[in-house]
């Protein structure tokens, strides 16, 4: 039998992360779709800094949240892509204080463009709309990641029994 890339525990952890991310996104009464958004679940996008099984967990959780919360197929695809790329990039970060940067950049660039496209349907108004939406999405993401996410990482350090990232 071929060796699995992830253990059963890691797969279960990824599933729990997916469920918590989707649940937080869908159940909290905070603006989470559109130009100004603050997804509290985005604090979880720093988890790949600690362990790799968070990468598929976050991608699946984001896809489920977008599938159930947004009517736009492009949001299902590009919102999930932004989260997946951010998670992979975050897992490669060497400094925990910079671990919040990839989700902010990926979401500002990708989701900002997506919202601008829906608002203008291409054309000359795209670039001003993109600048505004990249800023507002990036701002919400920065609050979620740099404030909530770094506090979340700090709290995760205190949980006994969690696998630790090598220094």
Coordinates of N, CA, C and O in Angstrom, one line a residue:
X1 N 0.9 -1.2 0.0 CA 0.0 0.0 0.0 C 0.9 1.2 0.0 O 1.8 1.3 0.8
X2 N 0.6 2.2 -0.9 CA 1.5 3.4 -0.9 C 1.3 4.3 0.3 O 0.2 4.3 0.9
X3 N 2.4 4.9 0.7 CA 2.4 5.8 1.9 C 1.6 7.1 1.6 O 1.9 7.7 0.6
X4 N 0.7 7.4 2.5 CA -0.1 8.6 2.3 C 0.8 9.8 2.7 O 1.6 9.7 3.6
X5 N 0.5 10.9 2.0 CA 1.2 12.1 2.3 C 0.8 12.7 3.7 O 1.6 13.3 4.4
X6 N -0.4 12.5 4.1 CA -0.9 13.0 5.4 C -1.4 11.8 6.2 O -1.9 10.8 5.7
X7 N -1.2 11.9 7.5 CA -1.6 10.9 8.4 C -3.2 11.0 8.6 O -3.7 12.1 8.3
X8 N -3.8 10.1 9.3 CA -5.2 10.2 9.6 C -5.5 11.4 10.5 O -6.4 12.1 10.3
X9 N -4.6 11.6 11.4 CA -4.7 12.8 12.3 C -4.7 14.1 11.5 O -5.4 15.0 11.8
X10 N -3.7 14.2 10.6 CA -3.6 15.4 9.8 C -4.9 15.6 8.9 O -5.3 16.7 8.8
X11 N -5.4 14.5 8.3 CA -6.6 14.6 7.5 C -7.8 15.1 8.4 O -8.6 15.9 8.0
X12 N -7.9 14.5 9.6 CA -9.0 14.9 10.5 C -8.8 16.4 10.9 O -9.8 17.1 10.9
X13 N -7.6 16.8 11.1 CA -7.3 18.2 11.5 C -7.7 19.1 10.3 O -8.4 20.2 10.5
X14 N -7.4 18.7 9.1 CA -7.8 19.5 7.9 C -9.3 19.6 7.8 O -9.8 20.7 7.5
X15 N -10.0 18.5 8.1 CA -11.4 18.5 8.0 C -12.0 19.5 9.1 O -13.0 20.2 8.8
X16 N -11.5 19.4 10.3 CA -11.9 20.3 11.3 C -11.7 21.8 11.0 O -12.6 22.6 11.2
X17 N -10.5 22.1 10.4 CA -10.2 23.4 10.0 C -11.2 23.9 8.9 O -11.7 25.0 9.0
X18 N -11.5 23.0 8.0 CA -12.4 23.4 6.9 C -13.8 23.7 7.5 O -14.5 24.7 7.1
X19 N -14.3 22.8 8.4 CA -15.6 23.0 9.0 C -15.7 24.3 9.9 O -16.6 25.1 9.8
X20 N -14.6 24.6 10.6 CA -14.6 25.8 11.5 C -14.5 27.0 10.6 O -15.3 28.0 10.8
X21 N -13.7 27.0 9.6 CA -13.6 28.2 8.7 C -14.9 28.4 8.0 O -15.4 29.6 8.0
X22 N -15.5 27.4 7.4 CA -16.8 27.6 6.8 C -17.9 28.1 7.7 O -18.7 29.0 7.5
X23 N -17.9 27.4 8.9 CA -18.9 27.8 9.9 C -18.8 29.2 10.4 O -19.8 30.0 10.5
X24 N -17.6 29.7 10.7 CA -17.4 31.0 11.1 C -17.8 32.0 10.0 O -18.4 33.1 10.3
X25 N -17.4 31.7 8.8 CA -17.7 32.6 7.7 C -19.2 32.7 7.5 O -19.8 33.8 7.2
X26 N -19.9 31.6 7.5 CA -21.4 31.6 7.2 C -22.2 32.0 8.4 O -23.3 32.5 8.2
X27 N -21.8 31.9 9.6 CA -22.6 32.1 10.8 C -22.4 33.5 11.5 O -23.3 33.9 12.2
X28 N -21.3 34.1 11.3 CA -21.1 35.4 11.9 C -21.7 36.5 11.2 O -21.6 36.6 10.0
X29 N -22.5 37.4 11.9 CA -23.2 38.5 11.2 C -22.3 39.7 10.9 O -22.6 40.8 11.4
X30 N -21.2 39.5 10.2 CA -20.3 40.5 9.9 C -20.2 40.6 8.4 O -20.2 39.5 7.7
X31 N -20.0 41.8 7.8 CA -19.9 41.8 6.3 C -18.7 40.9 5.8 O -17.6 41.2 6.2
X32 N -19.0 39.9 5.0 CA -18.0 39.0 4.6 C -18.0 38.8 3.1 O -17.1 38.0 2.6
X33 N -18.8 39.4 2.4 CA -18.9 39.4 0.9 C -19.0 40.8 0.5 O -19.6 41.6 1.1
X34 N -18.5 41.1 -0.7 CA -18.5 42.5 -1.2 C -17.3 43.2 -1.0 O -16.2 42.7 -0.6
X35 N -17.3 44.6 -1.2 CA -16.1 45.4 -1.1 C -15.5 45.5 0.2 O -14.3 45.3 0.4
X36 N -16.3 45.8 1.3 CA -15.7 45.9 2.6 C -16.1 44.6 3.3 O -17.3 44.3 3.5
X37 N -15.1 43.8 3.7 CA -15.4 42.5 4.3 C -14.4 42.3 5.4 O -13.2 42.6 5.3
X38 N -14.9 41.7 6.5 CA -14.0 41.3 7.6 C -14.4 39.9 8.0 O -15.4 39.7 8.7
X39 N -13.7 38.9 7.4 CA -14.0 37.5 7.7 C -13.1 37.2 9.0 O -11.9 37.1 8.9
X40 N -13.8 36.9 10.1 CA -13.1 36.5 11.3 C -12.3 35.2 11.0 O -11.2 35.0 11.5
X41 N -12.9 34.4 10.2 CA -12.2 33.1 9.9 C -10.9 33.3 9.2 O -10.0 32.4 9.2
X42 N -10.6 34.4 8.6 CA -9.4 34.7 8.0 C -8.2 34.7 9.0 O -7.1 34.6 8.6
X43 N -8.5 34.9 10.2 CA -7.4 34.7 11.3 C -6.8 33.3 11.2 O -5.6 33.1 11.5
X44 N -7.6 32.4 10.7 CA -7.1 31.0 10.6 C -6.1 30.8 9.5 O -5.5 29.8 9.4
X45 N -6.1 31.8 8.6 CA -5.2 31.6 7.4 C -3.7 31.7 7.9 O -2.8 31.4 7.0
X46 N -3.4 31.9 9.1 CA -2.0 31.9 9.6 C -1.7 30.5 10.1 O -0.5 30.2 10.4
X47 N -2.6 29.6 10.2 CA -2.4 28.2 10.6 C -1.3 27.4 9.8 O -0.6 26.7 10.4
X48 N -1.2 27.6 8.5 CA -0.2 26.9 7.8 C 1.2 27.2 8.3 O 2.2 26.5 8.0
X49 N 1.4 28.4 8.9 CA 2.7 28.7 9.5 C 3.1 27.6 10.6 O 4.3 27.3 10.7
X50 N 2.1 27.0 11.2 CA 2.3 26.0 12.3 C 2.3 24.6 11.7 O 3.1 23.8 12.2
X51 N 1.3 24.3 10.9 CA 1.3 22.9 10.4 C 0.6 22.9 9.0 O -0.3 23.6 8.7
X52 N 1.2 22.0 8.1 CA 0.8 22.0 6.7 C -0.6 21.5 6.4 O -1.2 21.9 5.4
X53 N -1.2 20.7 7.3 CA -2.5 20.2 7.0 C -3.6 21.3 7.0 O -4.7 21.1 6.6
X54 N -3.2 22.5 7.5 CA -4.1 23.6 7.4 C -4.3 24.1 6.0 O -5.4 24.7 5.7
X55 N -3.4 23.8 5.1 CA -3.5 24.3 3.7 C -4.8 23.7 3.0 O -5.6 24.5 2.6
X56 N -4.9 22.4 2.9 CA -6.2 21.9 2.3 C -7.4 22.2 3.1 O -8.5 22.4 2.6
X57 N -7.2 22.2 4.5 CA -8.4 22.6 5.3 C -8.9 24.0 5.0 O -10.1 24.1 4.9
X58 N -8.0 24.9 4.9 CA -8.5 26.3 4.6 C -9.1 26.4 3.2 O -10.1 27.1 3.0
X59 N -8.5 25.7 2.2 CA -9.0 25.8 0.9 C -10.4 25.2 0.8 O -11.3 25.8 0.2
X60 N -10.6 24.1 1.4 CA -11.9 23.4 1.4 C -12.9 24.2 2.2 O -14.0 24.4 1.7
X61 N -12.5 24.8 3.3 CA -13.4 25.6 4.1 C -13.8 26.9 3.4 O -15.0 27.2 3.4
X62 N -12.9 27.5 2.7 CA -13.2 28.7 1.9 C -14.1 28.3 0.7 O -15.1 29.1 0.5
X63 N -13.8 27.2 0.1 CA -14.7 26.8 -1.1 C -16.1 26.6 -0.6 O -17.1 27.0 -1.2
X64 N -16.3 25.9 0.5 CA -17.6 25.6 1.1 C -18.3 26.9 1.5 O -19.5 27.0 1.2
X65 N -17.6 27.8 2.2 CA -18.2 29.0 2.6 C -18.6 29.8 1.4 O -19.7 30.4 1.4
X66 N -17.8 29.9 0.3 CA -18.2 30.7 -0.9 C -19.3 30.0 -1.7 O -20.2 30.6 -2.2
X67 N -19.3 28.6 -1.7 CA -20.3 27.9 -2.4 C -21.7 28.1 -1.8 O -22.7 28.3 -2.5
X68 N -21.7 28.1 -0.4 CA -23.0 28.3 0.3 C -23.3 29.7 0.5 O -24.5 30.0 0.8
X69 N -22.4 30.7 0.4 CA -22.6 32.1 0.8 C -22.6 33.0 -0.4 O -23.0 34.2 -0.2
X70 N -22.1 32.6 -1.5 CA -22.0 33.5 -2.7 C -22.7 32.9 -3.9 O -22.4 31.7 -4.2
X71 N -23.4 33.7 -4.6 CA -24.1 33.1 -5.8 C -23.1 33.1 -7.1 O -23.5 32.6 -8.1
X72 N -21.9 33.6 -6.9 CA -21.0 33.8 -8.1 C -20.0 32.6 -8.2 O -19.2 32.4 -7.3
X73 N -20.1 31.9 -9.3 CA -19.1 30.8 -9.6 C -17.7 31.3 -9.5 O -16.8 30.7 -9.0
X74 N -17.5 32.5 -10.1 CA -16.1 33.1 -10.0 C -15.6 33.3 -8.6 O -14.4 33.1 -8.3
X75 N -16.5 33.6 -7.7 CA -16.1 33.7 -6.3 C -15.7 32.3 -5.7 O -14.8 32.2 -4.9
X76 N -16.4 31.3 -6.1 CA -16.1 30.0 -5.6 C -14.7 29.6 -6.1 O -13.9 29.0 -5.3
X77 N -14.3 30.0 -7.3 CA -13.0 29.6 -7.9 C -11.9 30.6 -7.4 O -10.9 30.1 -6.8
X78 N -12.1 31.9 -7.6 CA -11.0 32.8 -7.3 C -10.9 33.1 -5.8 O -9.8 33.4 -5.3
X79 N -12.0 33.1 -5.1 CA -11.9 33.3 -3.6 C -11.1 32.1 -3.0 O -10.2 32.3 -2.1
X80 N -11.4 30.9 -3.5 CA -10.7 29.7 -3.0 C -9.3 29.7 -3.4 O -8.4 29.4 -2.7
X81 N -9.0 30.2 -4.7 CA -7.6 30.3 -5.2 C -6.8 31.2 -4.3 O -5.7 31.0 -4.0
X82 N -7.4 32.4 -4.0 CA -6.7 33.3 -3.1 C -6.3 32.7 -1.8 O -5.2 32.9 -1.3
X83 N -7.3 32.0 -1.2 CA -7.0 31.3 0.1 C -5.9 30.3 0.0 O -5.0 30.1 0.8
X84 N -6.0 29.5 -1.1 CA -5.1 28.4 -1.3 C -3.6 28.9 -1.5 O -2.7 28.5 -0.9
X85 N -3.5 29.9 -2.4 CA -2.2 30.5 -2.6 C -1.6 31.2 -1.3 O -0.4 31.0 -1.0
X86 N -2.5 31.9 -0.6 CA -2.1 32.5 0.7 C -1.6 31.4 1.7 O -0.6 31.6 2.4
X87 N -2.3 30.3 1.8 CA -2.0 29.3 2.7 C -0.6 28.6 2.4 O 0.2 28.4 3.2
X88 N -0.4 28.4 1.1 CA 0.9 27.8 0.7 C 2.0 28.8 1.0 O 3.0 28.4 1.5
X89 N 1.8 30.1 0.6 CA 2.8 31.1 0.9 C 3.1 31.2 2.4 O 4.2 31.3 2.8
X90 N 2.0 31.3 3.2 CA 2.2 31.4 4.6 C 3.0 30.2 5.2 O 3.8 30.4 6.1
X91 N 2.8 29.0 4.7 CA 3.5 27.9 5.2 C 5.0 28.0 4.9 O 5.8 27.3 5.6
X92 N 5.4 28.8 4.0 CA 6.8 29.0 3.6 C 7.5 30.2 4.3 O 8.7 30.4 4.2
X93 N 6.7 30.9 5.1 CA 7.2 32.1 5.7 C 8.2 31.7 6.9 O 7.9 30.7 7.6
X94 N 9.2 32.4 7.1 CA 10.2 32.1 8.1 C 9.9 32.9 9.4 O 10.4 32.5 10.5
X95 N 9.2 34.0 9.3 CA 9.0 34.9 10.4 C 7.5 34.9 10.8 O 6.7 35.2 9.9
X96 N 7.2 34.5 12.0 CA 5.8 34.5 12.4 C 5.1 35.8 12.3 O 3.9 35.9 12.1
X97 N 5.8 36.9 12.4 CA 5.2 38.2 12.4 C 4.8 38.6 10.9 O 4.0 39.5 10.7
X98 N 5.5 38.0 10.0 CA 5.2 38.2 8.6 C 4.2 37.2 8.0 O 3.9 37.3 6.8
X99 N 3.9 36.2 8.8 CA 3.0 35.2 8.3 C 1.6 35.7 7.9 O 0.9 35.1 7.1
X100 N 1.2 36.9 8.4 CA -0.1 37.5 8.0 C 0.0 38.2 6.7 O -1.1 38.5 6.1
X101 N 1.1 38.4 6.2 CA 1.3 39.2 4.9 C 0.7 38.4 3.7 O -0.1 39.0 2.9
X102 N 1.0 37.1 3.5 CA 0.4 36.5 2.3 C -1.1 36.5 2.1 O -1.6 36.8 1.0
X103 N -1.9 36.3 3.2 CA -3.3 36.3 3.0 C -3.8 37.8 2.7 O -4.7 37.9 1.9
X104 N -3.2 38.8 3.2 CA -3.5 40.1 2.9 C -3.3 40.4 1.5 O -4.1 41.0 0.7
X105 N -2.1 40.1 1.0 CA -1.7 40.4 -0.4 C -2.6 39.6 -1.4 O -3.1 40.2 -2.3
X106 N -2.7 38.3 -1.2 CA -3.4 37.5 -2.1 C -4.9 37.9 -2.2 O -5.5 37.9 -3.3
X107 N -5.5 38.2 -1.0 CA -6.9 38.5 -1.1 C -7.1 39.9 -1.6 O -8.1 40.2 -2.4
X108 N -6.3 40.9 -1.3 CA -6.4 42.2 -1.9 C -6.3 42.2 -3.4 O -7.1 42.7 -4.1
X109 N -5.3 41.4 -3.9 CA -5.1 41.4 -5.4 C -6.2 40.6 -6.1 O -6.8 41.1 -7.0
X110 N -6.4 39.4 -5.6 CA -7.3 38.5 -6.3 C -8.8 38.8 -6.1 O -9.6 39.0 -7.0
X111 N -9.2 38.9 -4.8 CA -10.6 39.2 -4.5 C -10.9 40.7 -4.9 O -12.0 40.9 -5.3
X112 N -10.0 41.6 -4.7 CA -10.2 42.9 -5.1 C -10.5 43.0 -6.6 O -11.4 43.7 -7.0
X113 N -9.8 42.3 -7.4 CA -10.0 42.2 -8.9 C -11.3 41.6 -9.2 O -12.1 42.1 -10.1
X114 N -11.7 40.5 -8.5 CA -13.0 39.9 -8.7 C -14.1 40.8 -8.4 O -15.1 40.9 -9.2
X115 N -14.1 41.5 -7.3 CA -15.2 42.4 -7.0 C -15.3 43.6 -8.0 O -16.3 44.0 -8.4
X116 N -14.1 44.1 -8.4 CA -14.1 45.2 -9.4 C -14.7 44.7 -10.7 O -15.4 45.4 -11.3
X117 N -14.4 43.5 -11.1 CA -14.9 42.9 -12.3 C -16.5 42.8 -12.2 O -17.2 43.2 -13.1
X118 N -17.0 42.3 -11.1 CA -18.4 42.2 -10.9 C -19.1 43.6 -10.9 O -20.2 43.8 -11.4
X119 N -18.4 44.6 -10.3 CA -18.9 45.9 -10.2 C -19.0 46.7 -11.6 O -19.9 47.5 -11.8
X120 N -18.0 46.4 -12.4 CA -17.9 47.2 -13.6 C -18.1 46.3 -14.9 O -18.2 46.9 -16.0
X121 N -18.0 45.0 -14.7 CA -18.0 44.1 -15.9 C -17.1 44.5 -17.0 O -17.4 44.6 -18.2
X122 N -15.8 44.8 -16.5 CA -14.7 45.2 -17.4 C -14.9 46.6 -17.8 O -15.7 47.3 -17.2
X123 N -14.2 47.1 -18.7 CA -14.3 48.5 -19.2 C -13.4 49.4 -18.5 O -12.6 49.0 -17.6
X124 N -13.5 50.7 -18.8 CA -12.7 51.7 -18.3 C -12.8 51.9 -16.7 O -11.8 52.4 -16.1
X125 N -13.9 51.6 -16.2 CA -14.1 51.8 -14.7 C -13.4 50.7 -13.9 O -13.4 50.8 -12.7
X126 N -12.9 49.7 -14.5 CA -12.3 48.6 -13.8 C -11.2 49.0 -12.9 O -11.1 48.7 -11.7
X127 N -10.2 49.8 -13.4 CA -9.0 50.1 -12.6 C -9.3 50.9 -11.4 O -8.8 50.7 -10.3
X128 N -10.1 52.0 -11.5 CA -10.5 52.7 -10.3 C -11.2 51.8 -9.3 O -11.0 51.9 -8.1
X129 N -12.1 51.0 -9.8 CA -12.9 50.1 -8.9 C -11.9 49.0 -8.3 O -12.0 48.7 -7.1
X130 N -10.9 48.6 -9.1 CA -10.0 47.6 -8.5 C -9.1 48.3 -7.4 O -8.9 47.7 -6.4
X131 N -8.7 49.5 -7.6 CA -7.9 50.2 -6.6 C -8.7 50.3 -5.3 O -8.2 50.0 -4.2
X132 N -9.9 50.7 -5.4 CA -10.8 50.8 -4.2 C -11.0 49.5 -3.5 O -10.9 49.3 -2.3
X133 N -11.4 48.5 -4.3 CA -11.7 47.2 -3.7 C -10.4 46.4 -3.2 O -10.5 45.8 -2.2
X134 N -9.3 46.6 -3.9 CA -8.1 46.0 -3.4 C -7.8 46.6 -2.0 O -7.3 45.9 -1.1
X135 N -8.0 47.9 -1.9 CA -7.7 48.6 -0.6 C -8.7 48.1 0.5 O -8.2 47.8 1.6
X136 N -10.0 48.1 0.2 CA -10.9 47.7 1.2 C -10.8 46.3 1.6 O -10.9 45.9 2.8
X137 N -10.6 45.4 0.6 CA -10.5 44.0 1.0 C -9.2 43.8 1.7 O -9.1 43.1 2.7
X138 N -8.1 44.4 1.3 CA -6.8 44.3 2.0 C -6.9 44.9 3.4 O -6.3 44.3 4.3
X139 N -7.6 45.9 3.6 CA -7.8 46.5 5.0 C -8.5 45.5 5.9 O -8.1 45.3 7.0
X140 N -9.6 45.0 5.4 CA -10.3 44.0 6.2 C -9.5 42.8 6.5 O -9.5 42.2 7.6
X141 N -8.8 42.3 5.5 CA -7.9 41.2 5.7 C -6.7 41.5 6.6 O -6.3 40.6 7.4
X142 N -6.2 42.7 6.6 CA -5.1 43.1 7.5 C -5.6 43.1 8.9 O -4.9 42.6 9.8
X143 N -6.8 43.5 9.2 CA -7.4 43.5 10.5 C -7.5 42.1 11.0 O -7.1 41.7 12.1
X144 N -8.1 41.2 10.1 CA -8.3 39.8 10.4 C -7.0 39.1 10.7 O -6.9 38.3 11.6
X145 N -6.0 39.3 9.9 CA -4.8 38.5 9.9 C -3.7 39.1 10.9 O -3.2 38.4 11.8
X146 N -3.4 40.4 10.8 CA -2.4 41.0 11.6 C -2.9 41.2 13.0 O -2.1 41.0 14.0
X147 N -4.1 41.4 13.2 CA -4.6 41.6 14.6 C -5.1 40.3 15.2 O -4.5 39.7 16.1
X148 N -6.2 39.7 14.6 CA -6.8 38.5 15.1 C -5.9 37.3 14.9 O -5.7 36.4 15.7
X149 N -5.3 37.2 13.7 CA -4.5 36.1 13.3 C -3.2 35.9 14.2 O -2.9 34.8 14.6
X150 N -2.5 37.0 14.4 CA -1.3 36.9 15.2 C -1.7 36.6 16.7 O -1.0 35.8 17.3
X151 N -2.8 37.1 17.2 CA -3.3 36.7 18.5 C -3.7 35.2 18.5 O -3.4 34.5 19.5
X152 N -4.3 34.8 17.5 CA -4.6 33.4 17.4 C -3.4 32.5 17.4 O -3.4 31.4 18.1
X153 N -2.4 32.8 16.6 CA -1.1 32.1 16.6 C -0.5 32.0 18.0 O 0.0 31.0 18.5
X154 N -0.6 33.1 18.7 CA 0.0 33.2 20.0 C -0.8 32.2 21.0 O -0.2 31.5 21.8
X155 N -2.1 32.2 20.8 CA -2.9 31.3 21.6 C -2.6 29.9 21.3 O -2.6 29.0 22.2
X156 N -2.4 29.6 20.0 CA -2.1 28.2 19.6 C -0.8 27.7 20.2 O -0.7 26.5 20.5
X157 N 0.1 28.6 20.4 CA 1.4 28.2 21.1 C 1.2 27.7 22.5 O 2.0 26.9 22.9
X158 N 0.1 28.1 23.1 CA -0.1 27.7 24.5 C -0.9 26.4 24.6 O -1.1 25.9 25.7
X159 N -1.4 25.8 23.5 CA -2.2 24.6 23.5 C -1.3 23.4 23.6 O -0.5 23.2 22.7
X160 N -1.4 22.6 24.7 CA -0.5 21.5 24.8 C -0.9 20.4 23.8 O -2.0 20.2 23.4
X161 N 0.1 19.7 23.3 CA -0.1 18.5 22.4 C -0.2 18.9 21.0 O -0.3 17.9 20.1
X162 N -0.2 20.1 20.6 CA -0.2 20.5 19.2 C 1.2 20.3 18.6 O 2.2 20.6 19.3
X163 N 1.3 19.9 17.3 CA 2.6 19.8 16.7 C 3.2 21.1 16.6 O 2.5 22.1 16.3
X164 N 4.5 21.2 16.8 CA 5.2 22.5 16.7 C 6.0 22.6 15.5 O 6.6 21.6 15.1
X165 N 6.1 23.7 14.9 CA 6.9 24.0 13.7 C 8.4 24.1 14.2 O 8.6 24.7 15.2
X166 N 9.3 23.5 13.5 CA 10.7 23.6 13.9 C 11.1 25.0 13.8 O 10.8 25.7 12.8
X167 N 11.9 25.5 14.7 CA 12.4 26.9 14.7 C 13.3 27.1 13.5 O 14.0 26.3 13.0

